[in-house]
PDB file of C-alpha atoms in Angstrom:
ATOM      1  CA  MET W   1     -71.415  -7.514  29.363  1.00 44.00           C
ATOM      2  CA  THR W   2     -68.959  -6.007  31.755  1.00 43.00           C
ATOM      3  CA  ASP W   3     -67.102  -9.306  32.101  1.00 44.00           C
ATOM      4  CA  HIS W   4     -66.584  -9.472  28.320  1.00 43.00           C
ATOM      5  CA  LEU W   5     -65.067  -6.001  28.162  1.00 39.00           C
ATOM      6  CA  ILE W   6     -62.426  -6.548  30.838  1.00 38.00           C
ATOM      7  CA  PRO W   7     -60.298  -9.136  28.920  1.00 41.00           C
ATOM      8  CA  GLU W   8     -60.287  -6.910  25.817  1.00 40.00           C
ATOM      9  CA  THR W   9     -59.134  -3.961  27.883  1.00 36.00           C
ATOM     10  CA  ARG W  10     -56.327  -5.993  29.406  1.00 41.00           C
ATOM     11  CA  MET W  11     -55.145  -7.168  25.974  1.00 38.00           C
ATOM     12  CA  ARG W  12     -54.860  -3.607  24.749  1.00 42.00           C
ATOM     13  CA  LEU W  13     -52.824  -2.636  27.772  1.00 38.00           C
ATOM     14  CA  PHE W  14     -50.392  -5.532  27.527  1.00 40.00           C
ATOM     15  CA  LEU W  15     -49.816  -5.540  23.769  1.00 41.00           C
ATOM     16  CA  PRO W  16     -47.255  -2.677  23.825  1.00 45.00           C
ATOM     17  CA  VAL W  17     -45.375  -4.353  26.683  1.00 43.00           C
ATOM     18  CA  LEU W  18     -45.257  -7.701  24.921  1.00 44.00           C
ATOM     19  CA  ALA W  19     -44.058  -6.095  21.689  1.00 44.00           C
ATOM     20  CA  LEU W  20     -40.975  -4.472  23.282  1.00 45.00           C
ATOM     21  CA  PRO W  21     -38.801  -7.625  23.431  1.00 46.00           C
ATOM     22  CA  LEU W  22     -39.650  -8.386  19.785  1.00 44.00           C
ATOM     23  CA  LEU W  23     -38.459  -4.947  18.637  1.00 45.00           C
ATOM     24  CA  ALA W  24     -35.272  -5.303  20.631  1.00 45.00           C
ATOM     25  CA  VAL W  25     -34.281  -8.679  19.145  1.00 45.00           C
ATOM     26  CA  PRO W  26     -32.242  -7.289  16.190  1.00 48.00           C
ATOM     27  CA  LEU W  27     -30.181  -5.219  18.646  1.00 48.00           C
ATOM     28  CA  LEU W  28     -29.071  -8.168  20.774  1.00 49.00           C
ATOM     29  CA  GLY W  29     -25.292  -8.481  20.940  1.00 51.00           C
ATOM     30  CA  GLN W  30     -24.719  -4.819  19.994  1.00 52.00           C
ATOM     31  CA  PRO W  31     -23.490  -2.500  22.770  1.00 52.00           C
ATOM     32  CA  LEU W  32     -25.929   0.363  22.989  1.00 50.00           C
ATOM     33  CA  LEU W  33     -23.394   2.801  24.439  1.00 54.00           C
ATOM     34  CA  ALA W  34     -21.039   2.294  21.465  1.00 55.00           C
ATOM     35  CA  GLN W  35     -23.488   3.989  19.071  1.00 55.00           C
ATOM     36  CA  PRO W  36     -24.105   7.542  20.282  1.00 57.00           C
ATOM     37  CA  ALA W  37     -26.962   9.305  18.598  1.00 59.00           C
ATOM     38  CA  ILE W  38     -26.041  11.997  16.091  1.00 55.00           C
ATOM     39  CA  PRO W  39     -27.667  15.247  17.212  1.00 62.00           C
ATOM     40  CA  ALA W  40     -30.062  16.646  14.674  1.00 62.00           C
ATOM     41  CA  ALA W  41     -29.232  20.016  13.203  1.00 66.00           C
ATOM     42  CA  ALA W  42     -31.247  22.830  14.678  1.00 75.00           C
ATOM     43  CA  PRO W  43     -34.001  23.852  12.262  1.00 85.00           C
ATOM     44  CA  VAL W  44     -33.704  27.205  10.544  1.00 83.00           C
ATOM     45  CA  THR W  45     -36.417  29.477  11.893  1.00 87.00           C
ATOM     46  CA  GLY W  46     -35.088  32.826  10.724  1.00 89.00           C
ATOM     47  CA  THR W  47     -34.350  34.351   7.334  1.00 93.00           C
ATOM     48  CA  VAL W  48     -32.026  32.365   5.058  1.00 95.00           C
ATOM     49  CA  LEU W  49     -29.238  34.217   3.237  1.00 95.00           C
ATOM     50  CA  ASP W  50     -26.963  32.520   0.689  1.00 95.00           C
ATOM     51  CA  ILE W  51     -23.618  34.198  -0.030  1.00 96.00           C
ATOM     52  CA  GLU W  52     -20.928  33.250  -2.573  1.00 96.00           C
ATOM     53  CA  ALA W  53     -17.506  34.594  -1.632  1.00 96.00           C
ATOM     54  CA  ARG W  54     -14.004  34.180  -3.035  1.00 96.00           C
ATOM     55  CA  GLY W  55     -10.789  34.273  -1.075  1.00 95.00           C
ATOM     56  CA  GLU W  56      -7.347  34.680  -2.634  1.00 94.00           C
ATOM     57  CA  ALA W  57      -3.712  34.251  -1.697  1.00 92.00           C
ATOM     58  CA  ARG W  58      -0.664  35.109  -3.788  1.00 91.00           C
ATOM     59  CA  MET W  59       2.459  32.981  -3.988  1.00 91.00           C
ATOM     60  CA  ARG W  60       5.631  33.004  -6.030  1.00 90.00           C
ATOM     61  CA  PRO W  61       5.760  29.870  -8.248  1.00 92.00           C
ATOM     62  CA  ASP W  62       8.490  27.412  -7.334  1.00 90.00           C
ATOM     63  CA  LEU W  63       7.975  24.726  -9.996  1.00 92.00           C
ATOM     64  CA  ALA W  64       8.294  24.916 -13.790  1.00 93.00           C
ATOM     65  CA  VAL W  65       7.035  22.178 -16.123  1.00 94.00           C
ATOM     66  CA  ILE W  66       8.450  22.148 -19.657  1.00 93.00           C
ATOM     67  CA  GLY W  67       7.247  20.093 -22.590  1.00 95.00           C
ATOM     68  CA  ALA W  68      10.189  19.146 -24.832  1.00 95.00           C
ATOM     69  CA  GLY W  69      10.193  16.979 -27.935  1.00 95.00           C
ATOM     70  CA  VAL W  70      12.445  15.672 -30.683  1.00 96.00           C
ATOM     71  CA  VAL W  71      10.939  15.529 -34.181  1.00 96.00           C
ATOM     72  CA  THR W  72      12.884  13.757 -36.926  1.00 96.00           C
ATOM     73  CA  GLU W  73      12.037  12.849 -40.514  1.00 96.00           C
ATOM     74  CA  ALA W  74      13.610  10.337 -42.889  1.00 97.00           C
ATOM     75  CA  ALA W  75      12.818   8.425 -46.050  1.00 96.00           C
ATOM     76  CA  ASP W  76      12.291   5.155 -44.150  1.00 96.00           C
ATOM     77  CA  ALA W  77      10.789   4.401 -40.758  1.00 96.00           C
ATOM     78  CA  ARG W  78      13.870   2.767 -39.259  1.00 96.00           C
ATOM     79  CA  THR W  79      16.096   5.765 -39.970  1.00 97.00           C
ATOM     80  CA  ALA W  80      13.524   8.248 -38.673  1.00 96.00           C
ATOM     81  CA  LEU W  81      13.092   6.371 -35.399  1.00 96.00           C
ATOM     82  CA  GLY W  82      16.798   5.584 -34.992  1.00 96.00           C
ATOM     83  CA  THR W  83      17.855   9.197 -35.489  1.00 96.00           C
ATOM     84  CA  ASN W  84      15.157  10.300 -33.089  1.00 96.00           C
ATOM     85  CA  SER W  85      16.340   7.859 -30.406  1.00 96.00           C
ATOM     86  CA  GLN W  86      19.938   9.083 -30.735  1.00 95.00           C
ATOM     87  CA  GLN W  87      18.917  12.723 -30.329  1.00 95.00           C
ATOM     88  CA  MET W  88      16.710  11.931 -27.347  1.00 96.00           C
ATOM     89  CA  ALA W  89      19.553  10.004 -25.691  1.00 96.00           C
ATOM     90  CA  ALA W  90      21.714  13.123 -26.011  1.00 95.00           C
ATOM     91  CA  VAL W  91      18.901  15.198 -24.478  1.00 95.00           C
ATOM     92  CA  LEU W  92      18.516  12.867 -21.496  1.00 96.00           C
ATOM     93  CA  ALA W  93      22.269  12.898 -20.898  1.00 95.00           C
ATOM     94  CA  ALA W  94      22.261  16.699 -20.960  1.00 94.00           C
ATOM     95  CA  LEU W  95      19.384  16.826 -18.460  1.00 95.00           C
ATOM     96  CA  ALA W  96      21.309  14.497 -16.140  1.00 94.00           C
ATOM     97  CA  ARG W  97      24.371  16.768 -16.359  1.00 93.00           C
ATOM     98  CA  ALA W  98      22.130  19.726 -15.550  1.00 91.00           C
ATOM     99  CA  GLY W  99      21.045  18.015 -12.330  1.00 92.00           C
ATOM    100  CA  VAL W 100      17.488  17.100 -13.318  1.00 93.00           C
ATOM    101  CA  ALA W 101      16.453  13.925 -11.474  1.00 93.00           C
ATOM    102  CA  ASP W 102      15.002  10.934 -13.337  1.00 94.00           C
ATOM    103  CA  ALA W 103      11.840  11.268 -11.227  1.00 95.00           C
ATOM    104  CA  ASP W 104      11.246  14.694 -12.781  1.00 95.00           C
ATOM    105  CA  ILE W 105      11.418  13.433 -16.392  1.00 96.00           C
ATOM    106  CA  ARG W 106       8.450  11.646 -17.930  1.00 96.00           C
ATOM    107  CA  THR W 107       7.916  10.405 -21.479  1.00 95.00           C
ATOM    108  CA  GLU W 108       4.659  11.830 -22.808  1.00 95.00           C
ATOM    109  CA  GLN W 109       4.582  10.444 -26.360  1.00 93.00           C
ATOM    110  CA  VAL W 110       6.503   8.269 -28.801  1.00 95.00           C
ATOM    111  CA  SER W 111       5.039   8.143 -32.302  1.00 96.00           C
ATOM    112  CA  LEU W 112       6.020   7.192 -35.832  1.00 96.00           C
ATOM    113  CA  GLN W 113       3.795   8.317 -38.676  1.00 96.00           C
ATOM    114  CA  PRO W 114       4.097   8.032 -42.460  1.00 96.00           C
ATOM    115  CA  GLN W 115       4.092  11.279 -44.434  1.00 95.00           C
ATOM    116  CA  TYR W 116       2.005  11.406 -47.615  1.00 95.00           C
ATOM    117  CA  ARG W 117       1.928  13.349 -50.868  1.00 92.00           C
ATOM    118  CA  TYR W 118      -1.564  13.925 -52.206  1.00 92.00           C
ATOM    119  CA  ALA W 119      -2.579  14.562 -55.823  1.00 89.00           C
ATOM    120  CA  ASP W 120      -5.924  14.887 -57.546  1.00 89.00           C
ATOM    121  CA  ASN W 121      -7.508  11.619 -58.616  1.00 87.00           C
ATOM    122  CA  ARG W 122      -4.520   9.630 -57.378  1.00 89.00           C
ATOM    123  CA  PRO W 123      -3.966   7.559 -54.257  1.00 91.00           C
ATOM    124  CA  PRO W 124      -1.684   9.135 -51.617  1.00 91.00           C
ATOM    125  CA  VAL W 125       1.993   8.248 -51.839  1.00 92.00           C
ATOM    126  CA  ILE W 126       4.249   7.779 -48.791  1.00 94.00           C
ATOM    127  CA  THR W 127       7.153  10.211 -49.037  1.00 95.00           C
ATOM    128  CA  GLY W 128       8.821   9.477 -45.710  1.00 96.00           C
ATOM    129  CA  TYR W 129       8.300   9.003 -42.000  1.00 97.00           C
ATOM    130  CA  ARG W 130       8.159  11.344 -39.011  1.00 97.00           C
ATOM    131  CA  ALA W 131       9.184  10.215 -35.528  1.00 97.00           C
ATOM    132  CA  VAL W 132       8.249  12.184 -32.402  1.00 97.00           C
ATOM    133  CA  ASN W 133       9.475  11.638 -28.835  1.00 97.00           C
ATOM    134  CA  SER W 134       8.279  14.163 -26.258  1.00 96.00           C
ATOM    135  CA  LEU W 135       9.068  14.638 -22.572  1.00 96.00           C
ATOM    136  CA  SER W 136       7.609  16.458 -19.603  1.00 96.00           C
ATOM    137  CA  VAL W 137      10.416  17.942 -17.488  1.00 95.00           C
ATOM    138  CA  ARG W 138       9.860  19.378 -14.007  1.00 94.00           C
ATOM    139  CA  LEU W 139      12.312  22.002 -12.793  1.00 93.00           C
ATOM    140  CA  ARG W 140      12.280  22.702  -9.067  1.00 91.00           C
ATOM    141  CA  ASP W 141      14.534  25.730  -9.423  1.00 89.00           C
ATOM    142  CA  ILE W 142      12.815  28.240 -11.687  1.00 89.00           C
ATOM    143  CA  ALA W 143      15.915  30.426 -11.726  1.00 87.00           C
ATOM    144  CA  ARG W 144      17.602  27.694 -13.802  1.00 87.00           C
ATOM    145  CA  ALA W 145      14.687  27.223 -16.201  1.00 89.00           C
ATOM    146  CA  GLY W 146      16.147  29.489 -18.895  1.00 89.00           C
ATOM    147  CA  ALA W 147      19.531  27.731 -18.837  1.00 89.00           C
ATOM    148  CA  VAL W 148      17.857  24.310 -19.032  1.00 91.00           C
ATOM    149  CA  LEU W 149      15.771  25.440 -22.011  1.00 91.00           C
ATOM    150  CA  ASP W 150      18.917  26.528 -23.822  1.00 92.00           C
ATOM    151  CA  THR W 151      20.574  23.209 -22.951  1.00 91.00           C
ATOM    152  CA  LEU W 152      17.619  21.283 -24.397  1.00 93.00           C
ATOM    153  CA  VAL W 153      17.761  23.168 -27.677  1.00 92.00           C
ATOM    154  CA  ALA W 154      21.527  22.828 -27.919  1.00 92.00           C
ATOM    155  CA  ASN W 155      21.281  19.045 -27.549  1.00 92.00           C
ATOM    156  CA  GLY W 156      18.587  18.224 -30.091  1.00 92.00           C
ATOM    157  CA  ILE W 157      15.210  19.394 -28.785  1.00 94.00           C
ATOM    158  CA  ASN W 158      13.296  21.097 -31.598  1.00 93.00           C
ATOM    159  CA  GLN W 159       9.813  21.257 -30.079  1.00 93.00           C
ATOM    160  CA  ILE W 160       9.088  23.097 -26.811  1.00 93.00           C
ATOM    161  CA  SER W 161       5.955  24.117 -24.904  1.00 90.00           C
ATOM    162  CA  GLY W 162       5.744  25.953 -21.612  1.00 83.00           C
ATOM    163  CA  PRO W 163       7.117  26.557 -19.148  1.00 88.00           C
ATOM    164  CA  ASP W 164       3.994  26.011 -17.041  1.00 90.00           C
ATOM    165  CA  LEU W 165       4.725  27.772 -13.743  1.00 91.00           C
ATOM    166  CA  THR W 166       2.986  26.538 -10.613  1.00 89.00           C
ATOM    167  CA  VAL W 167       3.294  26.058  -6.855  1.00 90.00           C
ATOM    168  CA  ALA W 168       4.528  22.650  -5.731  1.00 89.00           C
ATOM    169  CA  ASP W 169       2.728  22.729  -2.361  1.00 91.00           C
ATOM    170  CA  PRO W 170      -0.242  25.132  -2.416  1.00 91.00           C
ATOM    171  CA  ALA W 171      -1.867  23.864   0.827  1.00 92.00           C
ATOM    172  CA  ALA W 172      -0.848  26.805   3.033  1.00 91.00           C
ATOM    173  CA  ALA W 173      -1.884  29.381   0.434  1.00 92.00           C
ATOM    174  CA  LEU W 174      -5.244  27.671  -0.141  1.00 94.00           C
ATOM    175  CA  ASP W 175      -5.943  27.612   3.617  1.00 94.00           C
ATOM    176  CA  ALA W 176      -5.239  31.358   3.744  1.00 94.00           C
ATOM    177  CA  ALA W 177      -7.634  31.821   0.813  1.00 95.00           C
ATOM    178  CA  ARG W 178     -10.321  29.822   2.660  1.00 96.00           C
ATOM    179  CA  ARG W 179     -10.021  32.061   5.720  1.00 96.00           C
ATOM    180  CA  ASP W 180     -10.239  35.090   3.448  1.00 96.00           C
ATOM    181  CA  ALA W 181     -13.381  33.719   1.788  1.00 96.00           C
ATOM    182  CA  VAL W 182     -15.138  33.039   5.109  1.00 96.00           C
ATOM    183  CA  ALA W 183     -14.272  36.540   6.359  1.00 96.00           C
ATOM    184  CA  ALA W 184     -15.619  38.052   3.130  1.00 96.00           C
ATOM    185  CA  ALA W 185     -18.845  36.031   3.404  1.00 97.00           C
ATOM    186  CA  ARG W 186     -19.352  37.119   7.033  1.00 97.00           C
ATOM    187  CA  ALA W 187     -18.802  40.783   6.165  1.00 97.00           C
ATOM    188  CA  ARG W 188     -21.320  40.642   3.333  1.00 97.00           C
ATOM    189  CA  ALA W 189     -23.856  38.801   5.492  1.00 96.00           C
ATOM    190  CA  ARG W 190     -23.578  41.518   8.176  1.00 97.00           C
ATOM    191  CA  LEU W 191     -24.183  44.154   5.507  1.00 97.00           C
ATOM    192  CA  TYR W 192     -27.354  42.446   4.267  1.00 96.00           C
ATOM    193  CA  ALA W 193     -28.577  41.802   7.805  1.00 96.00           C
ATOM    194  CA  GLU W 194     -28.078  45.439   8.790  1.00 96.00           C
ATOM    195  CA  ALA W 195     -29.884  46.646   5.672  1.00 96.00           C
ATOM    196  CA  ALA W 196     -32.801  44.328   6.474  1.00 95.00           C
ATOM    197  CA  GLY W 197     -32.943  45.287  10.151  1.00 95.00           C
ATOM    198  CA  LEU W 198     -31.735  41.860  11.244  1.00 95.00           C
ATOM    199  CA  THR W 199     -28.608  40.314  12.759  1.00 95.00           C
ATOM    200  CA  VAL W 200     -26.494  37.334  11.704  1.00 96.00           C
ATOM    201  CA  HIS W 201     -27.468  34.466  13.981  1.00 94.00           C
ATOM    202  CA  ARG W 202     -25.267  31.623  12.659  1.00 94.00           C
ATOM    203  CA  ILE W 203     -23.742  29.880   9.651  1.00 94.00           C
ATOM    204  CA  VAL W 204     -25.957  26.990   8.570  1.00 94.00           C
ATOM    205  CA  ALA W 205     -23.795  25.429   5.834  1.00 94.00           C
ATOM    206  CA  ILE W 206     -20.541  25.954   3.926  1.00 95.00           C
ATOM    207  CA  ARG W 207     -19.745  24.399   0.560  1.00 95.00           C
ATOM    208  CA  GLU W 208     -16.435  24.771  -1.253  1.00 94.00           C
ATOM    209  CA  GLY W 209     -16.544  25.043  -5.020  1.00 85.00           C
ATOM    210  CA  ASP W 210     -13.928  24.236  -7.651  1.00 71.00           C
ATOM    211  CA  ASP W 211     -11.530  27.099  -8.257  1.00 62.00           C
ATOM    212  CA  PRO W 212      -8.353  26.239 -10.190  1.00 53.00           C
ATOM    213  CA  GLY W 213      -6.904  29.710  -9.729  1.00 52.00           C
ATOM    214  CA  ARG W 214      -5.789  32.180 -12.327  1.00 50.00           C
ATOM    215  CA  PRO W 215      -3.279  31.514 -15.111  1.00 44.00           C
ATOM    216  CA  ILE W 216       0.122  33.129 -14.929  1.00 44.00           C
ATOM    217  CA  PRO W 217       1.304  35.260 -17.834  1.00 43.00           C
ATOM    218  CA  VAL W 218       4.716  34.152 -19.110  1.00 41.00           C
ATOM    219  CA  THR W 219       6.902  36.382 -21.218  1.00 39.00           C
ATOM    220  CA  ALA W 220       7.908  35.212 -24.697  1.00 36.00           C
ATOM    221  CA  MET W 221      11.109  33.166 -24.835  1.00 41.00           C
ATOM    222  CA  ARG W 222      13.927  33.356 -27.354  1.00 40.00           C
ATOM    223  CA  MET W 223      14.791  29.871 -28.600  1.00 40.00           C
ATOM    224  CA  ASP W 224      17.932  30.877 -30.569  1.00 42.00           C
ATOM    225  CA  ALA W 225      20.751  29.003 -28.827  1.00 42.00           C
ATOM    226  CA  SER W 226      23.316  31.520 -30.074  1.00 47.00           C
ATOM    227  CA  ALA W 227      21.523  34.417 -28.382  1.00 52.00           C
ATOM    228  CA  ALA W 228      21.688  35.433 -24.745  1.00 63.00           C
ATOM    229  CA  GLU W 229      20.296  33.015 -22.172  1.00 76.00           C
ATOM    230  CA  THR W 230      16.527  32.558 -22.323  1.00 82.00           C
ATOM    231  CA  LYS W 231      14.821  34.391 -19.471  1.00 84.00           C
ATOM    232  CA  VAL W 232      11.890  32.993 -17.516  1.00 84.00           C
ATOM    233  CA  MET W 233      10.160  35.419 -15.139  1.00 84.00           C
ATOM    234  CA  PRO W 234       8.126  33.598 -12.470  1.00 85.00           C
ATOM    235  CA  GLY W 235       6.016  36.522 -11.250  1.00 85.00           C
ATOM    236  CA  GLU W 236       3.282  35.585  -8.762  1.00 87.00           C
ATOM    237  CA  GLN W 237       0.428  33.117  -8.880  1.00 88.00           C
ATOM    238  CA  THR W 238      -3.012  33.838  -7.468  1.00 90.00           C
ATOM    239  CA  LEU W 239      -4.605  30.862  -5.727  1.00 91.00           C
ATOM    240  CA  GLY W 240      -8.301  31.145  -4.985  1.00 93.00           C
ATOM    241  CA  VAL W 241     -11.124  29.362  -3.174  1.00 94.00           C
ATOM    242  CA  THR W 242     -14.824  30.010  -3.777  1.00 96.00           C
ATOM    243  CA  LEU W 243     -17.318  29.229  -1.002  1.00 96.00           C
ATOM    244  CA  GLN W 244     -21.104  29.095  -0.887  1.00 96.00           C
ATOM    245  CA  VAL W 245     -22.118  30.030   2.666  1.00 96.00           C
ATOM    246  CA  ARG W 246     -25.660  29.884   4.051  1.00 95.00           C
ATOM    247  CA  PHE W 247     -26.514  32.156   6.987  1.00 96.00           C
ATOM    248  CA  GLU W 248     -29.501  32.382   9.286  1.00 95.00           C
ATOM    249  CA  LEU W 249     -30.603  35.928  10.055  1.00 95.00           C
ATOM    250  CA  ARG W 250     -32.939  36.904  12.857  1.00 94.00           C
TER     251      ARG W 250
END
């Protein structure tokens, strides 16, 4: 009986050795040193604390975006659209004279719609046509925004929205807001840790949320071309970043 047990024992001992080349076959031809192992994150063994913190930075806007449109009406479609095109051509020429680059002017909408008269128990009757051509104009010098608005009105624009004041390159301000948010989260975590008789051991995770910032109030604008120049006050814009930060306390 002893002789029968020896071969079985040997098979069990050699099976793991024989299986090693088979497991290594898919890795042939791949340099092992070129694929360093990613270290696993240390497990959290202490108390978990989640903090939401907001950081802010203030900047003076340096870009104004104005919506400007020409609305014309006529008895027939061709006249409505033709008159509209002539007025818009005058507007574009005025913007060029004012130094606004073509790259900062974008057509937002061109439309032609019939206008109807409605009566009880009767089908609607077309009374004319309305043509609309609207632009989005970017002004990189906010100090000139009021003068450009007056120029638009003087040359045929009869529909205006904005200006929408913003920061052309907010990267530096947003980075400052991120640092502010992390500092605020750390300070709050230390407060909670102290109250609980613990200490802040480490930050486990940071997640940045969406935070478009706060809108900027804009003073009302006078659109009467015969009045004094329209004033646009840029004020300051608040840019913000909201973070969710997870701490480990011990």
